[in-house]
């Protein structure tokens, strides 16, 4: 009797750019790697609702409020697609949320910085969603089917979010001197944290080798960071505000900008849980989860009842 070489089938699928699907055989480390990345990504989406949600009740117009509300709801939806994709790898949503709420799981460092003014909402859309798109476009071609398909829809919505942020920045940068100053201040505070979103430098990124080998990621952290800088410099020039980096300079030989790296010690500290808002974010998530217990119970009771009715019919 011939034996099936599952590993060879898996490798062949990767080599042919085919998706790995939930019921396919996959190496245990591939599955674990994906659970780590996809669940961290899902956590980032729902924690990312918090700094922006802070401004829904203080948006400067009804239009701005509606647009922000829609954006924050989208982030909740992204969390749902991603938790569902992670569940298809054999981890439960309760396990993932437990890890988030007890501080064991990571989420993007960017959401541990405070949103002090309305211009911060512009800077988040412009820079944070801009960095997210730069990183996530490649994830639409990630090797794991459910993750890849979730990313297609997420990227479409992120494009709207980026436009929302850049529109706010445009209004402020071309507004009164005070508004322009707020736009500059927001750029000053969000620039380096946005560069950190791409992860540590390639030489210090323990997960990149496997991620690239398995086509979970398709481009390296440094490569994407460089592309983000090159794209954003021209957008800042249009707004006539300055990127807070004296070393920012066009480098003709690499056809890209040279720039100062973020403070990686600060990054490590934020990821360890010691950022300005880590404690506040976890408290808010725990509060929302506990207060939502009755909704989960009601939904489960309704599903059970529907099930009983359909079995009886
Ligand atoms: N923050 O080996 P590395 C959004 C961790 S949500 C915190 O390079 P990898 C949005 C990393 O997890 C944006 N931790 O890892 C939402 C690893 O630790 P572990 C989120 C970070 O996975 C609402 C260690 O450092 N996007 O856009 O190859 C509103 C070493 O890193 C960070 C995603 O999650 C960080 N910034 O590369 C608006 C995209 N960076 O797990 C916007 C999907 C690194 O070994 N994720 N770490 O303990 C990815 O593409 C990759 O996971 C990363 C990191 C590029 C983030």
Short mmCIF file of C-alpha atoms and ligand atoms in Angstrom, two decimals:
data_model
loop_
_atom_site.label_atom_id
_atom_site.label_comp_id
_atom_site.label_asym_id
_atom_site.label_seq_id
_atom_site.Cartn_x
_atom_site.Cartn_y
_atom_site.Cartn_z
CA UNK A 1 0.00 0.00 0.00
CA UNK A 2 1.44 3.38 -0.91
CA UNK A 3 1.67 6.08 1.77
CA UNK A 4 0.65 9.66 1.09
CA UNK A 5 3.44 12.20 1.50
CA UNK A 6 1.41 15.02 3.07
CA UNK A 7 4.43 17.26 3.52
CA UNK A 8 5.27 16.99 -0.20
CA UNK A 9 1.66 17.92 -1.09
CA UNK A 10 1.85 20.93 1.24
CA UNK A 11 5.18 22.06 -0.26
CA UNK A 12 3.86 21.59 -3.80
CA UNK A 13 0.85 23.76 -3.04
CA UNK A 14 3.12 26.51 -1.73
CA UNK A 15 5.36 26.21 -4.79
CA UNK A 16 2.34 26.47 -7.12
CA UNK A 17 0.91 29.50 -5.28
CA UNK A 18 -2.15 27.49 -4.25
CA UNK A 19 -3.98 28.16 -1.01
CA UNK A 20 -3.72 25.94 2.03
CA UNK A 21 -7.28 25.38 3.28
CA UNK A 22 -8.50 24.49 6.81
CA UNK A 23 -8.98 20.78 6.10
CA UNK A 24 -5.63 20.38 4.32
CA UNK A 25 -2.71 18.79 6.12
CA UNK A 26 -0.26 21.44 7.36
CA UNK A 27 2.88 21.33 9.51
CA UNK A 28 2.15 22.03 13.16
CA UNK A 29 4.53 25.02 13.19
CA UNK A 30 2.76 26.56 10.19
CA UNK A 31 -0.57 26.26 12.03
CA UNK A 32 0.87 27.76 15.23
CA UNK A 33 2.56 30.57 13.31
CA UNK A 34 -0.73 31.49 11.67
CA UNK A 35 -2.72 31.33 14.92
CA UNK A 36 -0.16 33.73 16.44
CA UNK A 37 -0.22 36.23 13.59
CA UNK A 38 -3.93 36.11 12.72
CA UNK A 39 -5.07 36.33 16.35
CA UNK A 40 -2.68 39.23 17.04
CA UNK A 41 -4.04 40.90 13.95
CA UNK A 42 -7.65 40.37 15.14
CA UNK A 43 -6.78 41.77 18.57
CA UNK A 44 -5.20 44.82 16.93
CA UNK A 45 -8.42 45.51 15.04
CA UNK A 46 -10.66 45.49 18.08
CA UNK A 47 -8.19 47.32 20.35
CA UNK A 48 -7.76 49.79 17.48
CA UNK A 49 -11.42 50.75 17.92
CA UNK A 50 -10.66 52.27 21.32
CA UNK A 51 -8.44 55.31 20.55
CA UNK A 52 -10.77 56.33 17.72
CA UNK A 53 -13.97 55.56 19.61
CA UNK A 54 -12.72 58.15 22.08
CA UNK A 55 -13.53 60.85 19.48
CA UNK A 56 -16.97 59.73 18.22
CA UNK A 57 -18.81 61.93 20.70
CA UNK A 58 -16.46 64.87 20.03
CA UNK A 59 -16.30 64.87 16.22
CA UNK A 60 -16.50 68.45 14.89
CA UNK A 61 -19.53 67.89 12.60
CA UNK A 62 -22.33 65.40 12.04
CA UNK A 63 -20.66 64.30 8.78
CA UNK A 64 -17.33 63.72 10.52
CA UNK A 65 -19.10 61.77 13.24
CA UNK A 66 -20.93 59.50 10.76
CA UNK A 67 -17.75 58.75 8.84
CA UNK A 68 -15.78 58.00 12.00
CA UNK A 69 -18.59 55.83 13.35
CA UNK A 70 -18.61 53.81 10.11
CA UNK A 71 -14.83 53.42 10.26
CA UNK A 72 -14.82 52.20 13.86
CA UNK A 73 -17.60 49.71 13.05
CA UNK A 74 -15.52 48.46 10.14
CA UNK A 75 -12.65 47.71 12.54
CA UNK A 76 -15.03 45.58 14.63
CA UNK A 77 -15.97 43.72 11.43
CA UNK A 78 -12.29 43.16 10.59
CA UNK A 79 -11.84 41.64 14.03
CA UNK A 80 -14.73 39.25 13.31
CA UNK A 81 -13.37 38.08 9.94
CA UNK A 82 -9.94 37.53 11.47
CA UNK A 83 -11.13 35.70 14.59
CA UNK A 84 -13.16 33.45 12.28
CA UNK A 85 -10.10 32.80 10.10
CA UNK A 86 -8.08 31.94 13.23
CA UNK A 87 -10.85 29.64 14.52
CA UNK A 88 -10.57 27.63 11.30
CA UNK A 89 -7.06 26.67 12.53
CA UNK A 90 -8.47 24.98 15.62
CA UNK A 91 -8.31 27.66 18.31
CA UNK A 92 -11.48 28.91 19.99
CA UNK A 93 -12.54 32.54 20.17
CA UNK A 94 -12.80 32.25 23.95
CA UNK A 95 -9.16 31.12 24.15
CA UNK A 96 -8.03 34.03 21.98
CA UNK A 97 -10.01 36.61 23.91
CA UNK A 98 -8.83 35.19 27.22
CA UNK A 99 -5.23 35.63 26.03
CA UNK A 100 -5.94 39.24 25.03
CA UNK A 101 -7.79 40.16 28.20
CA UNK A 102 -5.17 38.72 30.52
CA UNK A 103 -2.36 40.53 28.70
CA UNK A 104 -0.74 37.33 27.34
CA UNK A 105 -1.47 38.09 23.69
CA UNK A 106 0.14 40.87 21.70
CA UNK A 107 -1.64 43.50 19.64
CA UNK A 108 -0.19 46.30 17.54
CA UNK A 109 2.02 48.66 19.54
CA UNK A 110 0.45 51.66 17.78
CA UNK A 111 -2.73 51.50 19.82
CA UNK A 112 -0.94 52.19 23.07
CA UNK A 113 -0.51 55.87 22.17
CA UNK A 114 -3.18 58.42 23.13
CA UNK A 115 -5.44 60.41 20.75
CA UNK A 116 -5.11 63.93 22.15
CA UNK A 117 -6.77 66.08 19.46
CA UNK A 118 -9.07 65.73 16.44
CA UNK A 119 -5.97 65.92 14.22
CA UNK A 120 -4.91 62.59 15.75
CA UNK A 121 -7.96 61.00 14.12
CA UNK A 122 -6.67 62.37 10.80
CA UNK A 123 -3.15 61.13 11.49
CA UNK A 124 -4.40 57.64 12.43
CA UNK A 125 -6.38 57.30 9.20
CA UNK A 126 -3.56 58.71 7.09
CA UNK A 127 -0.55 57.06 8.73
CA UNK A 128 -1.84 54.06 10.70
CA UNK A 129 -4.31 52.86 8.09
CA UNK A 130 -1.75 53.83 5.43
CA UNK A 131 0.85 51.59 7.11
CA UNK A 132 -1.78 48.88 7.56
CA UNK A 133 -2.60 48.89 3.83
CA UNK A 134 1.09 48.82 2.91
CA UNK A 135 1.47 45.73 5.08
CA UNK A 136 -1.83 44.06 4.25
CA UNK A 137 -1.93 44.25 0.47
CA UNK A 138 0.66 41.43 0.42
CA UNK A 139 -1.44 39.48 2.93
CA UNK A 140 -4.24 39.22 0.34
CA UNK A 141 -1.91 36.69 -1.31
CA UNK A 142 -1.02 34.95 1.94
CA UNK A 143 -0.84 31.16 1.60
CA UNK A 144 -3.65 30.41 4.07
CA UNK A 145 -6.97 30.69 2.20
CA UNK A 146 -9.25 32.04 4.96
CA UNK A 147 -6.69 34.69 5.98
CA UNK A 148 -6.08 35.74 2.42
CA UNK A 149 -9.80 36.07 1.64
CA UNK A 150 -10.45 38.05 4.83
CA UNK A 151 -7.67 40.43 3.82
CA UNK A 152 -9.26 41.19 0.43
CA UNK A 153 -12.30 42.74 2.06
CA UNK A 154 -10.29 44.37 4.84
CA UNK A 155 -7.99 46.09 2.35
CA UNK A 156 -10.95 47.59 0.48
CA UNK A 157 -12.26 49.08 3.70
CA UNK A 158 -8.81 50.25 4.81
CA UNK A 159 -8.55 52.32 1.63
CA UNK A 160 -11.67 54.23 2.66
CA UNK A 161 -10.17 54.69 6.14
CA UNK A 162 -6.96 56.09 4.71
CA UNK A 163 -8.94 58.59 2.62
CA UNK A 164 -10.96 59.58 5.68
CA UNK A 165 -7.76 60.38 7.58
CA UNK A 166 -6.09 62.22 4.74
CA UNK A 167 -9.22 64.33 4.23
CA UNK A 168 -9.11 65.43 7.87
CA UNK A 169 -5.38 66.21 7.55
CA UNK A 170 -6.01 68.22 4.37
CA UNK A 171 -8.73 70.31 6.02
CA UNK A 172 -6.54 71.00 9.03
CA UNK A 173 -3.30 71.61 7.16
CA UNK A 174 -5.05 74.13 4.88
CA UNK A 175 -7.16 75.57 7.72
CA UNK A 176 -6.35 78.23 10.32
CA UNK A 177 -2.79 78.54 11.74
CA UNK A 178 -3.99 76.74 14.90
CA UNK A 179 -5.41 73.87 12.85
CA UNK A 180 -2.20 73.58 10.85
CA UNK A 181 -0.23 73.47 14.08
CA UNK A 182 -2.47 70.64 15.34
CA UNK A 183 -1.89 68.72 12.09
CA UNK A 184 1.89 69.13 12.47
CA UNK A 185 1.78 68.12 16.12
CA UNK A 186 -0.20 64.98 15.25
CA UNK A 187 2.31 64.05 12.54
CA UNK A 188 5.17 64.62 15.00
CA UNK A 189 3.66 62.24 17.54
CA UNK A 190 2.40 59.49 15.17
CA UNK A 191 5.32 59.27 12.72
CA UNK A 192 7.71 56.99 14.61
CA UNK A 193 4.99 54.80 16.20
CA UNK A 194 3.69 54.26 12.62
CA UNK A 195 7.13 53.10 11.48
CA UNK A 196 7.13 50.61 14.39
CA UNK A 197 3.95 48.99 13.04
CA UNK A 198 6.02 47.06 10.49
CA UNK A 199 7.80 45.18 13.26
CA UNK A 200 11.48 45.05 14.27
CA UNK A 201 14.31 45.37 11.71
CA UNK A 202 14.69 42.27 9.52
CA UNK A 203 17.91 41.28 11.29
CA UNK A 204 16.01 41.12 14.61
CA UNK A 205 12.75 39.60 13.38
CA UNK A 206 12.61 35.97 14.60
CA UNK A 207 9.42 35.08 12.69
CA UNK A 208 10.25 36.49 9.28
CA UNK A 209 12.24 33.56 7.95
CA UNK A 210 9.40 31.05 8.35
CA UNK A 211 6.75 33.60 7.41
CA UNK A 212 8.47 34.26 4.08
CA UNK A 213 9.30 30.59 3.48
CA UNK A 214 5.65 29.62 4.01
CA UNK A 215 4.38 32.69 2.09
CA UNK A 216 2.38 33.86 5.10
CA UNK A 217 4.17 37.20 4.63
CA UNK A 218 5.46 38.03 1.18
CA UNK A 219 7.70 40.99 1.96
CA UNK A 220 10.04 41.80 4.81
CA UNK A 221 9.42 44.31 7.63
CA UNK A 222 12.18 46.68 6.43
CA UNK A 223 11.12 46.53 2.82
CA UNK A 224 7.54 47.53 3.65
CA UNK A 225 8.71 50.25 6.06
CA UNK A 226 10.84 51.76 3.27
CA UNK A 227 7.90 51.72 0.85
CA UNK A 228 5.69 53.38 3.45
CA UNK A 229 8.22 56.19 4.00
CA UNK A 230 8.63 56.76 0.25
CA UNK A 231 4.87 56.96 -0.24
CA UNK A 232 4.18 59.17 2.77
CA UNK A 233 6.86 61.83 2.18
CA UNK A 234 5.08 63.14 -0.93
CA UNK A 235 1.75 63.16 0.88
CA UNK A 236 3.27 65.26 3.70
CA UNK A 237 4.79 67.60 1.10
CA UNK A 238 1.36 68.16 -0.42
CA UNK A 239 0.01 69.03 3.03
CA UNK A 240 3.00 71.35 3.54
CA UNK A 241 3.80 69.80 6.92
CA UNK A 242 7.16 68.29 7.89
CA UNK A 243 8.09 64.75 8.75
CA UNK A 244 9.94 65.03 12.09
CA UNK A 245 13.23 63.56 10.86
CA UNK A 246 16.32 65.67 10.15
CA UNK A 247 17.95 62.71 8.39
CA UNK A 248 15.17 62.27 5.85
CA UNK A 249 16.87 62.57 2.49
CA UNK A 250 16.30 61.22 -1.02
CA UNK A 251 18.89 58.59 -1.90
CA UNK A 252 19.23 58.44 -5.68
CA UNK A 253 21.19 55.20 -5.69
CA UNK A 254 18.49 53.23 -3.83
CA UNK A 255 15.67 55.33 -5.36
CA UNK A 256 14.16 55.80 -1.92
CA UNK A 257 14.49 57.98 1.17
CA UNK A 258 17.07 57.52 3.88
CA UNK A 259 15.40 57.99 7.26
CA UNK A 260 16.03 57.66 11.00
CA UNK A 261 14.82 54.43 12.57
CA UNK A 262 12.30 54.57 15.40
CA UNK A 263 13.49 54.13 18.96
CA UNK A 264 13.47 50.33 19.18
CA UNK A 265 13.87 50.40 22.97
CA UNK A 266 10.59 52.33 23.19
CA UNK A 267 9.00 49.75 20.85
CA UNK A 268 10.11 46.83 23.06
CA UNK A 269 8.86 48.60 26.14
CA UNK A 270 5.42 49.27 24.62
CA UNK A 271 5.13 45.66 23.41
CA UNK A 272 6.04 44.48 26.94
CA UNK A 273 2.97 46.32 28.25
CA UNK A 274 4.58 49.54 29.47
CA UNK A 275 3.29 52.01 26.88
CA UNK A 276 1.27 55.11 27.78
CA UNK A 277 -2.11 53.43 27.23
CA UNK A 278 -1.54 49.64 27.59
CA UNK A 279 -3.27 49.48 30.98
CA UNK A 280 -6.19 51.65 29.88
CA UNK A 281 -6.71 49.60 26.70
CA UNK A 282 -6.83 46.28 28.54
CA UNK A 283 -9.19 47.69 31.15
CA UNK A 284 -11.52 49.02 28.45
CA UNK A 285 -11.49 45.67 26.60
CA UNK A 286 -12.21 43.72 29.79
CA UNK A 287 -15.02 46.09 30.74
CA UNK A 288 -16.63 45.83 27.29
CA UNK A 289 -16.32 42.03 27.34
CA UNK A 290 -17.83 41.68 30.82
CA UNK A 291 -20.65 44.11 30.11
CA UNK A 292 -21.42 42.26 26.87
CA UNK A 293 -21.91 38.90 28.63
CA UNK A 294 -25.72 39.22 28.52
CA UNK A 295 -25.61 39.77 24.73
CA UNK A 296 -23.59 36.58 24.24
CA UNK A 297 -25.95 34.66 26.53
CA UNK A 298 -29.04 36.00 24.74
CA UNK A 299 -27.57 35.14 21.32
CA UNK A 300 -26.68 31.61 22.48
CA UNK A 301 -30.19 31.10 23.98
CA UNK A 302 -31.80 32.31 20.74
CA UNK A 303 -29.65 29.98 18.63
CA UNK A 304 -30.53 27.06 20.93
CA UNK A 305 -34.25 27.83 20.69
CA UNK A 306 -34.10 28.09 16.89
CA UNK A 307 -32.32 24.76 16.82
CA UNK A 308 -34.99 23.11 18.99
CA UNK A 309 -37.76 24.52 16.80
CA UNK A 310 -36.15 23.31 13.58
CA UNK A 311 -35.56 19.80 15.06
CA UNK A 312 -39.19 19.62 16.25
CA UNK A 313 -40.59 20.70 12.85
N1 LIG B 1 3.28 45.67 17.73
O1 LIG B 1 9.36 38.43 14.16
P1 LIG B 1 8.52 39.65 13.98
C1 LIG B 1 -4.73 47.96 11.87
C2 LIG B 1 6.02 41.36 17.67
S1 LIG B 1 -4.25 46.71 12.83
C3 LIG B 1 3.28 44.66 18.61
O2 LIG B 1 8.93 40.61 12.93
P2 LIG B 1 6.15 38.99 12.48
C4 LIG B 1 -5.77 48.90 12.29
C5 LIG B 1 5.68 40.10 16.90
O3 LIG B 1 4.35 39.72 17.13
C6 LIG B 1 -2.53 46.49 12.41
N2 LIG B 1 4.04 43.55 18.47
O4 LIG B 1 6.99 39.20 13.80
C7 LIG B 1 -6.73 48.53 13.21
C8 LIG B 1 6.71 39.13 17.46
O5 LIG B 1 6.31 38.67 18.73
P3 LIG B 1 5.81 37.13 18.96
C9 LIG B 1 -2.08 45.15 12.76
C10 LIG B 1 4.79 43.48 17.35
O6 LIG B 1 4.85 38.41 12.90
C11 LIG B 1 -7.67 49.46 13.66
C12 LIG B 1 7.92 40.02 17.71
O7 LIG B 1 7.44 41.34 17.81
N3 LIG B 1 -1.62 44.50 11.58
O8 LIG B 1 -4.15 48.07 10.87
O9 LIG B 1 6.92 38.25 11.42
C13 LIG B 1 -7.61 50.78 13.21
C14 LIG B 1 8.95 39.93 16.61
O10 LIG B 1 8.41 40.43 15.36
C15 LIG B 1 4.82 44.49 16.37
C16 LIG B 1 -1.24 43.23 11.59
O11 LIG B 1 -1.29 42.58 12.60
C17 LIG B 1 4.03 45.62 16.60
N4 LIG B 1 4.00 46.65 15.76
O12 LIG B 1 5.93 40.46 11.90
C18 LIG B 1 -6.66 51.15 12.27
C19 LIG B 1 -0.80 42.67 10.26
N5 LIG B 1 5.68 44.13 15.39
O13 LIG B 1 4.48 37.01 18.28
C20 LIG B 1 -5.72 50.22 11.79
C21 LIG B 1 -0.45 41.22 10.32
C22 LIG B 1 6.18 42.94 15.75
O14 LIG B 1 6.85 36.22 18.32
N6 LIG B 1 0.78 40.98 11.03
N7 LIG B 1 5.67 42.56 16.92
O15 LIG B 1 5.69 36.98 20.44
C23 LIG B 1 2.00 41.08 10.44
O16 LIG B 1 2.13 41.41 9.26
C24 LIG B 1 3.21 40.73 11.26
O17 LIG B 1 2.76 39.95 12.36
C25 LIG B 1 4.03 41.95 11.76
C26 LIG B 1 5.19 41.42 12.62
C27 LIG B 1 4.58 42.72 10.58
C28 LIG B 1 3.16 42.86 12.63
#
